[in-house]
Amino acid sequence: MEFQAALCQTKPALGNLDQNLSSHMEWLEKAAQEGADLALFPELSLTGYLLRDLTQEIALPLDADPVKDLVARSRDMSIVFGLVEESPDHRFFNSAVFAEGGEILHVHRKAFLPDYGIFEEGRYFASGNQIRPIQSRLGKFGLLICEDAWHLSAGWLQFLQGVDAFLIPAASPARGIDTDENEMSSEASWRTLRSGMAMFFQAWVLHCNRVGFEDGAMFWGGSGVVSPSGRLEAEAPGEEEHMLVQAISGEPVRRARLQLPLLRNARPDLIRRQLAQILEDPDALKGAEAGDDA
Amino acid sequence: MPESTLPAPPGCNEALAEKVLTAFLREETSKVGFSRAVLGLSGGVDSALVAELAAQAFGPENVLGLALPHRNSAPESLELGKEAAEHAGIQFEVVDVSAIADAHASAGNLDDQDRLRFGNILARIRMVALYDRSAKDGSLVLGTSNKSELLLGYGTIHGDMASALNPIGDLYKTQVWALSRHLGVPLGILDRPPTADLWEGQTDEEELGFTYQEVDALLHRMVDQRFSRKALLDAGFARDFIEKVEGIVRRNQYKRRPPLVAKLANRTINLDYRYARDWGN
């Protein structure tokens, strides 16, 4: 695995699809000039984040023209972009499309929808039900959207399936000013999370967070690339639009897994047995939100 | 409560707050096509801080501070307002509102005991002056209400609480002081006891019955950190103080929300017709 990644830290306009589509094309032009093999955009990069009732109005089926235009652009460069996807049965998903070779190779529908604090995704979106890796010409990728990454189980499923790199489009608002650190507390948590994911799953983490304000909330950017040892290799500046270009290779993944064989010793069989027992035991999940399937 | 056990008010990373708030002003203004701002300068620390942030965000030449004195206002208010403008480097003008405020008072048959009504009239006249000026100059009105005031309802609805953008509404008063010190707001402004200056000798802390140090420490734990009642008591807050502040915050919720609309249709504005204000931008 050897490729150049371009993390496009953009500032989508809220609910302005035309403007965002043309800005995607400009960013892709620039990424191509930088020699990028993969361009990664933030969560909901075609629509903006705080959509509320716009969710249904701005949604696109996967065969819509704007999607086709972007997918067509992926002949020489793999592209990950975000949109509201309307399924044929009229459910709405917070989705990220992985396009390659002029086709849609994979669509990840956000599985863990935040609906606490300022987040309202649970009100508008249906949750995805698949955590599957992408076998791309560049390598094997685990695509997780923002909150998905906070559920280590989602990352672990990708890890088990052998991904070399996590692609994490995000729209994370900054919050927590009562701090001595040089970052808001939500930024600090994200930096810890992405380093931890890289370390525990021994894979690259490419985290692309948007910038700009929506109704007073600031998306903090700080997009970063973390190597499989957990080391931050590159980071975009905080508050402005920026293209972060970074070389990614398979060698550090191999070295990390030779040094510490976490994948070999992962014991998914043990986890499945224990999980089944826990889910069948009526008392085991008392007080926890077991989910509909429990 | 002995000094040593007094729970501390919230901290604030001043450099971060400065960066976020100036970016907020710049972006939320430019994306709706504006590049200028106007604000009322009361001679207090809140408006002095907003003047500093606005000067950084828009360039001082694009910010106008209006002093809006009444003939009974403390002369110190006007002097400190001017000092705030000078320190921030922004434009400064004085518009005396005595005649128009007195005309309202007389039309409404106010007597000398109606201090609250007259205070509200003053606050609303100042709002009219600021919005009229913003229309003339093509600027946006900046709000100067801090989080302590907003939570306690210590402001006039449609008066000083009215604005297009408020950069300091998520900062408690004690954080406003810290950030103002960080930005070099003149000491005369920082050290002045907070006052609405609606009548002679009025101070916030006397009127409220507690200090901002005390109430910010409580509000921060109650609102931001969501301490349980027991945890608040364990932290050293008196039960009657907690109950009093809870009551004030709850009673003033109406001031922080748009007016209620009677629901008839399937989609009612702000209830289930829900769009961000930045819709399309």
Coordinates of C-alpha atoms in Angstrom, one line a residue:
Chain A
M1 CA 0.0 0.0 0.0
E2 CA 1.5 3.3 -1.1
F3 CA -0.6 6.3 -1.9
Q4 CA -1.0 10.1 -1.4
A5 CA -4.0 11.1 0.6
A6 CA -5.5 14.6 0.4
L7 CA -7.7 15.5 3.4
C8 CA -10.0 18.3 2.2
Q9 CA -10.9 20.4 5.3
T10 CA -13.7 22.3 3.7
K11 CA -16.4 24.7 4.9
P12 CA -19.7 23.5 3.4
A13 CA -22.5 26.0 2.9
L14 CA -25.6 25.0 4.9
G15 CA -28.2 23.6 2.5
N16 CA -26.5 24.9 -0.7
L17 CA -25.9 21.9 -2.8
D18 CA -24.9 23.7 -6.0
Q19 CA -22.3 25.8 -4.2
N20 CA -20.9 22.8 -2.4
L21 CA -20.8 20.6 -5.5
S22 CA -18.8 23.2 -7.4
S23 CA -16.5 23.7 -4.5
H24 CA -15.9 19.9 -4.4
M25 CA -14.8 20.1 -8.0
E26 CA -12.3 22.9 -7.2
W27 CA -10.9 20.9 -4.3
L28 CA -10.6 17.8 -6.5
E29 CA -8.7 19.8 -9.1
K30 CA -6.3 21.0 -6.5
A31 CA -5.9 17.5 -5.0
A32 CA -5.1 16.2 -8.5
Q33 CA -2.4 18.9 -8.8
E34 CA -1.0 17.7 -5.5
G35 CA -0.8 14.2 -6.9
A36 CA -3.4 12.8 -4.6
D37 CA -4.7 9.2 -5.1
L38 CA -7.4 9.7 -2.5
A39 CA -9.4 12.7 -1.7
L40 CA -11.3 12.7 1.6
F41 CA -14.1 15.2 2.4
P42 CA -15.8 15.8 5.8
E43 CA -19.1 14.5 7.0
L44 CA -22.1 15.8 4.9
S45 CA -19.7 17.7 2.8
L46 CA -22.3 18.3 0.0
T47 CA -25.0 19.6 2.3
G48 CA -23.6 21.2 5.6
Y49 CA -24.4 19.8 9.0
L50 CA -27.2 21.5 10.9
L51 CA -29.8 20.6 8.4
R52 CA -32.9 20.0 10.6
D53 CA -35.9 20.0 8.2
L54 CA -33.6 20.5 5.2
T55 CA -32.6 16.9 5.7
Q56 CA -35.3 15.5 3.5
E57 CA -35.3 18.5 1.1
I58 CA -31.6 18.2 0.3
A59 CA -31.4 14.4 0.2
L60 CA -30.3 12.7 -3.0
P61 CA -30.7 9.2 -4.3
L62 CA -27.4 7.6 -5.3
D63 CA -28.3 8.0 -9.0
A64 CA -28.9 11.7 -8.7
D65 CA -26.8 14.0 -11.0
P66 CA -24.6 15.6 -8.4
V67 CA -23.6 12.2 -7.1
K68 CA -23.0 11.0 -10.7
D69 CA -20.8 14.1 -11.4
L70 CA -18.6 13.4 -8.4
V71 CA -18.4 9.7 -9.0
A72 CA -17.4 10.4 -12.6
R73 CA -14.6 12.5 -11.3
S74 CA -13.1 9.4 -9.5
R75 CA -11.6 7.7 -12.6
D76 CA -8.1 8.6 -11.6
M77 CA -8.5 9.5 -8.0
S78 CA -10.6 7.8 -5.3
I79 CA -13.0 10.2 -3.6
V80 CA -14.9 10.0 -0.3
F81 CA -17.7 12.6 0.1
G82 CA -20.7 13.0 2.3
L83 CA -24.4 13.5 1.6
V84 CA -27.9 12.9 2.8
E85 CA -28.9 9.7 1.0
E86 CA -32.5 9.0 0.3
S87 CA -33.1 5.2 -0.1
P88 CA -35.6 3.9 -2.6
D89 CA -37.9 3.2 0.4
H90 CA -37.6 6.9 1.5
R91 CA -35.4 6.6 4.5
F92 CA -32.7 9.2 4.9
F93 CA -29.2 8.3 5.8
N94 CA -26.1 10.3 6.8
S95 CA -23.9 8.6 4.2
A96 CA -20.4 8.7 2.9
V97 CA -19.8 7.5 -0.7
F98 CA -16.5 5.9 -1.6
A99 CA -16.1 6.4 -5.4
E100 CA -13.3 4.8 -7.4
G101 CA -12.6 4.2 -11.1
G102 CA -15.7 6.2 -12.0
E103 CA -18.0 4.0 -9.9
I104 CA -19.5 3.8 -6.5
L105 CA -17.4 1.2 -4.7
H106 CA -19.0 1.5 -1.3
V107 CA -21.6 3.5 0.7
H108 CA -21.2 3.7 4.4
R109 CA -24.4 4.8 6.2
K110 CA -23.7 6.3 9.6
A111 CA -24.6 3.7 12.2
F112 CA -24.3 5.6 15.4
L113 CA -26.4 8.7 15.3
P114 CA -25.8 11.3 18.0
D115 CA -28.9 12.9 19.4
Y116 CA -27.7 14.5 22.6
G117 CA -26.4 18.0 23.3
I118 CA -26.6 20.0 20.1
F119 CA -27.0 16.9 18.0
E120 CA -30.4 16.0 16.4
E121 CA -29.4 13.2 14.0
G122 CA -31.6 10.6 15.7
R123 CA -34.6 12.8 14.8
Y124 CA -33.9 12.9 11.1
F125 CA -31.8 10.0 10.0
A126 CA -32.2 6.3 9.8
S127 CA -29.2 4.4 11.1
G128 CA -27.0 2.2 9.0
N129 CA -26.7 -1.4 9.8
Q130 CA -23.4 -2.4 8.1
I131 CA -19.8 -2.0 9.2
R132 CA -17.9 -3.4 6.3
P133 CA -14.5 -2.7 4.9
I134 CA -13.7 -1.3 1.4
Q135 CA -11.3 -3.2 -0.8
S136 CA -10.0 -0.4 -2.8
R137 CA -7.2 -0.4 -5.4
L138 CA -5.2 1.6 -2.8
G139 CA -5.7 -0.6 0.2
K140 CA -8.3 -1.9 2.6
F141 CA -10.3 0.9 4.3
G142 CA -12.6 1.2 7.2
L143 CA -15.0 4.1 6.6
L144 CA -16.6 5.5 9.8
I145 CA -18.5 8.7 10.1
C146 CA -17.8 11.0 13.1
E147 CA -19.8 9.5 16.0
D148 CA -19.2 6.0 14.6
A149 CA -15.6 6.3 15.6
W150 CA -16.6 6.9 19.3
H151 CA -18.0 3.4 19.4
L152 CA -14.8 1.4 19.6
S153 CA -16.9 -1.7 18.7
A154 CA -17.4 -0.2 15.2
G155 CA -13.6 0.3 14.7
W156 CA -13.0 -3.1 16.2
L157 CA -15.2 -4.7 13.6
Q158 CA -13.3 -3.0 10.8
F159 CA -10.0 -4.0 12.5
L160 CA -11.1 -7.7 12.5
Q161 CA -11.8 -7.4 8.8
G162 CA -8.3 -6.4 8.2
V163 CA -8.4 -2.7 7.3
D164 CA -5.1 -0.8 6.8
A165 CA -6.5 2.6 7.3
F166 CA -9.6 4.3 8.8
L167 CA -11.2 7.1 6.9
I168 CA -13.2 9.3 9.3
P169 CA -15.2 12.2 7.8
A170 CA -16.4 14.4 10.6
A171 CA -18.4 17.5 11.6
S172 CA -17.3 18.1 15.1
P173 CA -18.3 21.3 16.9
A174 CA -15.8 22.8 19.4
R175 CA -17.1 23.1 23.0
G176 CA -15.6 23.3 26.5
I177 CA -13.8 26.6 27.1
D178 CA -13.1 25.9 30.8
T179 CA -9.7 24.4 30.1
D180 CA -6.0 25.1 30.6
E181 CA -5.1 23.2 27.4
N182 CA -4.6 25.0 24.1
E183 CA -7.7 23.4 22.7
M184 CA -11.4 23.1 23.6
S185 CA -12.2 20.0 25.5
S186 CA -14.0 18.4 22.6
E187 CA -10.9 18.8 20.4
A188 CA -8.7 17.2 23.1
S189 CA -11.1 14.2 23.3
W190 CA -10.9 13.7 19.5
R191 CA -7.2 13.9 19.4
T192 CA -7.0 11.2 22.1
L193 CA -9.6 9.1 20.3
R194 CA -7.9 9.1 16.9
S195 CA -4.5 8.3 18.4
G196 CA -6.0 5.6 20.5
M197 CA -7.8 4.1 17.5
A198 CA -4.6 4.0 15.5
M199 CA -2.7 2.4 18.3
F200 CA -5.3 -0.3 19.3
F201 CA -6.3 -1.1 15.7
Q202 CA -2.8 -0.8 14.3
A203 CA -4.0 1.1 11.3
W204 CA -3.7 4.6 9.8
V205 CA -6.3 7.1 10.9
L206 CA -7.3 9.8 8.4
H207 CA -9.6 12.1 10.2
C208 CA -11.1 14.9 8.1
N209 CA -13.1 17.4 10.2
R210 CA -14.8 20.4 8.6
V211 CA -14.4 24.1 9.5
G212 CA -16.8 27.1 9.6
F213 CA -19.7 28.1 11.8
E214 CA -23.4 27.1 11.7
D215 CA -25.7 29.0 14.0
G216 CA -22.9 30.0 16.3
A217 CA -21.2 26.6 16.7
M218 CA -17.7 26.4 15.3
F219 CA -16.4 23.2 13.6
W220 CA -12.8 23.1 14.7
G221 CA -11.0 21.5 11.8
G222 CA -7.7 20.1 13.0
S223 CA -7.9 17.3 10.5
G224 CA -5.1 14.8 11.1
V225 CA -3.3 11.7 10.0
V226 CA -2.2 9.3 12.7
S227 CA 0.2 6.5 12.0
P228 CA -0.4 2.9 13.2
S229 CA 1.8 3.5 16.2
G230 CA -0.5 6.3 17.3
R231 CA 1.8 9.1 16.3
L232 CA 0.3 12.2 14.8
E233 CA 2.0 12.6 11.4
A234 CA 0.3 15.7 10.1
E235 CA -2.4 18.0 11.2
A236 CA -4.3 20.8 9.4
P237 CA -4.6 24.2 11.1
G238 CA -7.7 24.8 13.3
E239 CA -10.1 27.3 11.9
E240 CA -9.4 27.7 8.1
E241 CA -10.0 25.6 5.0
H242 CA -6.9 23.5 4.3
M243 CA -5.8 20.6 2.2
L244 CA -3.6 18.2 4.1
V245 CA -1.6 16.0 1.9
Q246 CA 0.1 12.9 3.4
A247 CA 1.9 9.9 2.1
I248 CA 0.4 6.6 3.4
S249 CA 2.2 3.3 3.2
G250 CA 1.6 -0.3 4.3
E251 CA 5.0 -0.7 6.0
P252 CA 4.1 0.9 9.4
V253 CA 1.0 -1.3 9.6
R254 CA 3.1 -4.4 9.2
R255 CA 5.7 -3.3 11.7
A256 CA 3.1 -2.4 14.3
R257 CA 1.4 -5.8 13.9
L258 CA 4.7 -7.7 14.0
Q259 CA 5.7 -5.9 17.2
L260 CA 2.4 -6.4 18.9
P261 CA 0.1 -9.1 17.3
L262 CA -3.2 -7.6 18.5
L263 CA -5.1 -8.7 15.4
R264 CA -3.8 -12.3 15.5
N265 CA -4.8 -12.5 19.2
A266 CA -8.1 -10.7 18.9
R267 CA -10.3 -13.8 19.7
P268 CA -13.5 -12.8 17.9
D269 CA -14.9 -16.3 18.7
L270 CA -14.6 -15.6 22.4
I271 CA -16.1 -12.1 22.0
R272 CA -19.1 -13.6 20.0
R273 CA -19.8 -16.3 22.7
Q274 CA -19.6 -13.7 25.5
L275 CA -21.7 -11.2 23.6
A276 CA -24.3 -13.9 22.9
Q277 CA -24.4 -14.8 26.6
I278 CA -24.7 -11.2 27.7
L279 CA -27.5 -10.5 25.3
E280 CA -29.4 -13.6 26.4
D281 CA -29.0 -12.9 30.1
P282 CA -32.0 -10.7 31.1
D283 CA -30.1 -9.2 33.9
A284 CA -26.7 -8.6 32.3
L285 CA -27.7 -5.4 30.5
K286 CA -30.0 -3.9 33.2
G287 CA -29.7 -0.2 33.2
A288 CA -27.9 -0.1 29.9
E289 CA -29.5 0.7 26.6
A290 CA -29.4 -2.7 25.0
G291 CA -30.9 -1.6 21.7
D292 CA -33.9 -2.9 19.8
D293 CA -32.3 -6.2 19.0
A294 CA -31.5 -7.2 22.6
Chain B
M1 CA -19.3 30.4 54.1
P2 CA -15.6 30.8 54.8
E3 CA -13.5 32.1 51.9
S4 CA -11.4 28.9 51.6
T5 CA -14.4 26.6 50.9
L6 CA -16.1 28.9 48.5
P7 CA -16.6 27.0 45.2
A8 CA -14.7 28.6 42.4
P9 CA -16.4 30.2 39.4
P10 CA -15.7 28.6 36.0
G11 CA -12.3 29.1 34.3
C12 CA -11.8 30.3 30.8
N13 CA -9.0 29.8 28.3
E14 CA -8.8 33.4 27.2
A15 CA -6.6 32.9 24.2
L16 CA -8.9 30.2 22.8
A17 CA -12.1 32.3 23.6
E18 CA -10.6 35.3 21.8
K19 CA -9.8 33.2 18.7
V20 CA -13.2 31.5 18.6
L21 CA -15.3 34.7 19.3
T22 CA -13.5 36.9 16.7
A23 CA -13.9 34.1 14.1
F24 CA -17.6 33.8 15.1
L25 CA -18.2 37.5 14.5
R26 CA -16.3 37.6 11.2
E27 CA -18.0 34.5 9.7
E28 CA -21.5 34.8 10.9
T29 CA -21.5 38.4 9.7
S30 CA -19.7 38.0 6.3
K31 CA -21.8 35.0 5.3
V32 CA -25.0 37.1 5.4
G33 CA -23.2 39.9 3.4
F34 CA -22.2 42.3 6.2
S35 CA -18.8 43.6 7.3
R36 CA -19.7 46.3 9.8
A37 CA -21.1 46.3 13.3
V38 CA -22.7 48.7 15.8
L39 CA -23.0 48.3 19.6
G40 CA -24.1 50.3 22.6
L41 CA -21.3 51.3 24.9
S42 CA -22.6 51.5 28.4
G43 CA -19.2 52.1 30.1
G44 CA -19.4 48.6 31.5
V45 CA -17.1 45.6 30.9
D46 CA -19.5 43.6 28.7
S47 CA -19.8 46.2 26.0
A48 CA -16.1 47.1 26.3
L49 CA -15.2 43.4 25.7
V50 CA -17.5 43.2 22.7
A51 CA -15.9 46.4 21.3
E52 CA -12.5 44.8 21.6
L53 CA -13.6 41.6 19.9
A54 CA -15.5 43.4 17.1
A55 CA -12.5 45.7 16.5
Q56 CA -10.3 42.6 15.9
A57 CA -13.0 40.9 13.8
F58 CA -14.0 43.7 11.5
G59 CA -11.2 46.2 11.8
P60 CA -11.8 49.1 14.2
E61 CA -12.8 51.5 11.4
N62 CA -15.8 49.2 10.7
V63 CA -17.2 49.2 14.2
L64 CA -19.3 52.0 15.8
G65 CA -19.8 52.3 19.5
L66 CA -22.8 54.4 20.4
A67 CA -23.1 55.9 23.9
L68 CA -26.8 56.4 24.6
P69 CA -26.9 58.5 27.8
H70 CA -30.0 59.8 29.6
R71 CA -29.6 63.0 31.6
N72 CA -29.8 61.0 34.8
S73 CA -27.1 58.5 33.8
A74 CA -23.9 58.5 35.8
P75 CA -21.4 60.8 34.0
E76 CA -18.9 58.1 34.7
S77 CA -20.8 55.8 32.2
L78 CA -20.2 58.1 29.3
E79 CA -16.5 58.7 30.2
L80 CA -15.8 54.9 30.5
G81 CA -17.7 54.2 27.3
K82 CA -15.5 56.7 25.5
E83 CA -12.5 55.1 27.1
A84 CA -13.6 51.7 25.9
A85 CA -14.0 53.0 22.4
E86 CA -10.6 54.6 22.5
H87 CA -8.9 51.5 23.7
A88 CA -10.5 49.3 21.0
G89 CA -9.9 52.1 18.5
I90 CA -13.5 52.0 17.2
Q91 CA -15.6 54.9 16.0
F92 CA -17.5 56.6 18.8
E93 CA -20.6 58.7 18.9
V94 CA -23.0 60.0 21.6
V95 CA -26.8 60.1 21.1
D96 CA -28.6 61.6 24.1
V97 CA -31.9 59.7 24.6
S98 CA -33.2 62.0 27.4
A99 CA -35.9 63.7 25.4
I100 CA -37.4 60.6 23.8
A101 CA -37.2 58.6 27.0
D102 CA -38.9 61.4 29.0
A103 CA -41.5 61.7 26.3
H104 CA -42.4 58.0 26.7
A105 CA -42.4 58.4 30.4
S106 CA -44.8 61.3 30.2
A107 CA -47.0 59.6 27.7
G108 CA -47.2 56.6 29.9
N109 CA -47.9 58.6 33.0
L110 CA -44.9 57.2 34.8
D111 CA -44.1 58.5 38.3
D112 CA -40.8 58.5 40.1
Q113 CA -41.6 55.2 41.7
D114 CA -41.8 53.4 38.3
R115 CA -38.1 52.7 38.1
L116 CA -38.5 49.3 36.5
R117 CA -40.8 50.6 33.8
F118 CA -38.5 53.5 33.1
G119 CA -35.5 51.2 33.0
N120 CA -37.3 49.1 30.4
I121 CA -38.2 52.2 28.3
L122 CA -34.5 53.3 28.3
A123 CA -33.3 49.9 27.3
R124 CA -35.8 49.7 24.4
I125 CA -35.1 53.2 23.2
R126 CA -31.5 52.3 23.0
M127 CA -32.4 49.2 21.0
V128 CA -34.4 51.4 18.6
A129 CA -31.4 53.8 18.2
L130 CA -29.0 50.9 17.6
Y131 CA -31.2 49.2 15.0
D132 CA -31.9 52.4 13.2
R133 CA -28.3 53.2 13.0
S134 CA -27.5 49.7 11.8
A135 CA -30.0 50.2 9.0
K136 CA -28.4 53.5 8.0
D137 CA -24.9 52.1 8.1
G138 CA -25.5 48.6 6.7
S139 CA -24.1 47.1 9.9
L140 CA -25.3 44.4 12.3
V141 CA -26.2 45.1 16.0
L142 CA -24.0 43.2 18.4
G143 CA -25.4 41.9 21.7
T144 CA -23.6 42.5 25.0
S145 CA -25.6 40.2 27.3
N146 CA -23.4 37.7 29.2
K147 CA -24.5 34.2 30.2
S148 CA -25.0 35.1 33.8
E149 CA -27.5 37.9 32.8
L150 CA -29.2 35.7 30.3
L151 CA -29.8 32.9 32.8
L152 CA -30.9 35.2 35.5
G153 CA -33.1 37.2 33.2
Y154 CA -31.3 40.4 34.3
G155 CA -32.0 42.3 31.2
T156 CA -34.9 43.8 29.2
I157 CA -36.5 41.7 26.6
H158 CA -36.5 43.5 23.2
G159 CA -34.2 46.0 24.9
D160 CA -30.6 45.3 25.8
M161 CA -31.3 41.6 25.1
A162 CA -32.0 42.4 21.4
S163 CA -29.2 41.9 18.9
A164 CA -28.3 40.2 15.6
L165 CA -25.3 38.4 17.0
N166 CA -24.0 38.0 20.6
P167 CA -20.4 37.0 21.0
I168 CA -20.4 36.8 24.8
G169 CA -23.7 35.1 25.6
D170 CA -21.9 31.9 26.5
L171 CA -19.5 33.5 28.9
Y172 CA -20.3 34.0 32.5
K173 CA -19.7 37.4 34.0
T174 CA -16.5 36.2 35.8
Q175 CA -15.3 34.8 32.4
V176 CA -16.1 38.2 30.8
W177 CA -13.8 39.8 33.4
A178 CA -11.0 37.3 32.7
L179 CA -11.2 37.7 29.0
S180 CA -11.4 41.5 29.3
R181 CA -8.3 41.6 31.4
H182 CA -6.6 39.4 28.8
L183 CA -7.5 41.9 26.1
G184 CA -6.3 44.9 28.2
V185 CA -9.7 46.6 28.8
P186 CA -8.9 49.7 30.9
L187 CA -8.8 49.1 34.7
G188 CA -11.4 51.8 35.4
I189 CA -13.9 49.7 33.4
L190 CA -12.8 46.4 34.9
D191 CA -13.0 47.6 38.5
R192 CA -16.3 49.4 38.3
P193 CA -19.1 47.5 40.1
P194 CA -21.5 46.1 37.5
T195 CA -24.5 48.4 37.0
A196 CA -27.4 48.7 34.6
D197 CA -27.2 52.5 35.5
L198 CA -30.9 52.8 35.1
W199 CA -31.1 54.8 38.3
E200 CA -28.6 56.4 40.6
G201 CA -26.5 54.1 42.7
Q202 CA -27.9 50.9 41.2
T203 CA -25.6 47.9 41.2
D204 CA -26.3 44.4 39.8
E205 CA -25.0 42.6 42.8
E206 CA -27.0 44.6 45.3
E207 CA -30.2 44.2 43.3
L208 CA -29.7 40.4 42.7
G209 CA -28.7 39.8 46.3
F210 CA -25.6 37.8 45.6
T211 CA -22.2 38.3 43.8
Y212 CA -21.3 37.2 40.3
Q213 CA -18.5 35.1 41.9
E214 CA -21.1 33.2 43.9
V215 CA -23.8 32.8 41.3
D216 CA -21.4 32.0 38.5
A217 CA -19.9 29.2 40.6
L218 CA -23.4 27.8 41.1
L219 CA -24.7 28.3 37.6
H220 CA -21.7 26.7 36.0
R221 CA -22.2 23.6 38.1
M222 CA -26.0 23.6 37.7
V223 CA -26.3 24.4 34.0
D224 CA -23.0 23.3 32.3
Q225 CA -21.9 20.4 34.5
R226 CA -25.4 19.3 35.5
F227 CA -24.6 18.6 39.2
S228 CA -27.4 16.9 41.1
R229 CA -28.9 18.8 44.1
K230 CA -26.9 16.6 46.4
A231 CA -23.7 17.4 44.6
L232 CA -24.4 21.1 44.8
L233 CA -25.0 20.9 48.5
D234 CA -21.9 18.8 49.0
A235 CA -19.9 21.4 47.0
G236 CA -20.9 23.9 49.7
F237 CA -23.8 25.9 48.3
A238 CA -26.6 26.8 50.7
R239 CA -30.0 25.2 50.0
D240 CA -31.8 28.5 50.0
F241 CA -29.3 30.0 47.6
I242 CA -29.7 27.0 45.2
E243 CA -33.5 27.2 45.3
K244 CA -33.5 30.9 44.8
V245 CA -31.3 30.8 41.7
E246 CA -33.1 27.8 40.3
G247 CA -36.4 29.8 40.6
I248 CA -34.9 32.9 38.9
V249 CA -33.5 30.9 36.0
R250 CA -36.8 29.1 35.5
R251 CA -39.0 32.2 35.7
N252 CA -37.0 33.9 33.1
Q253 CA -37.0 31.2 30.5
Y254 CA -39.6 33.2 28.5
K255 CA -37.0 35.9 27.9
R256 CA -34.6 33.5 26.2
R257 CA -37.2 32.1 23.7
P258 CA -39.1 33.6 20.8
P259 CA -42.8 34.2 21.5
L260 CA -45.1 31.2 21.7
V261 CA -47.1 30.5 18.5
A262 CA -50.5 28.8 18.9
K263 CA -50.3 25.5 17.0
L264 CA -52.9 24.8 14.4
A265 CA -51.2 23.5 11.3
N266 CA -49.0 20.4 10.9
R267 CA -45.9 22.6 10.7
T268 CA -45.7 25.5 13.1
I269 CA -42.8 27.9 13.0
N270 CA -40.0 27.0 15.4
L271 CA -42.0 24.1 16.8
D272 CA -41.9 21.7 13.9
Y273 CA -40.9 24.0 11.1
R274 CA -37.2 23.8 12.0
Y275 CA -34.4 25.3 10.1
A276 CA -31.1 26.8 11.2
R277 CA -30.8 30.5 10.9
D278 CA -27.8 30.0 8.7
W279 CA -30.0 28.2 6.2
G280 CA -28.5 28.5 2.7
N281 CA -25.2 30.0 4.0

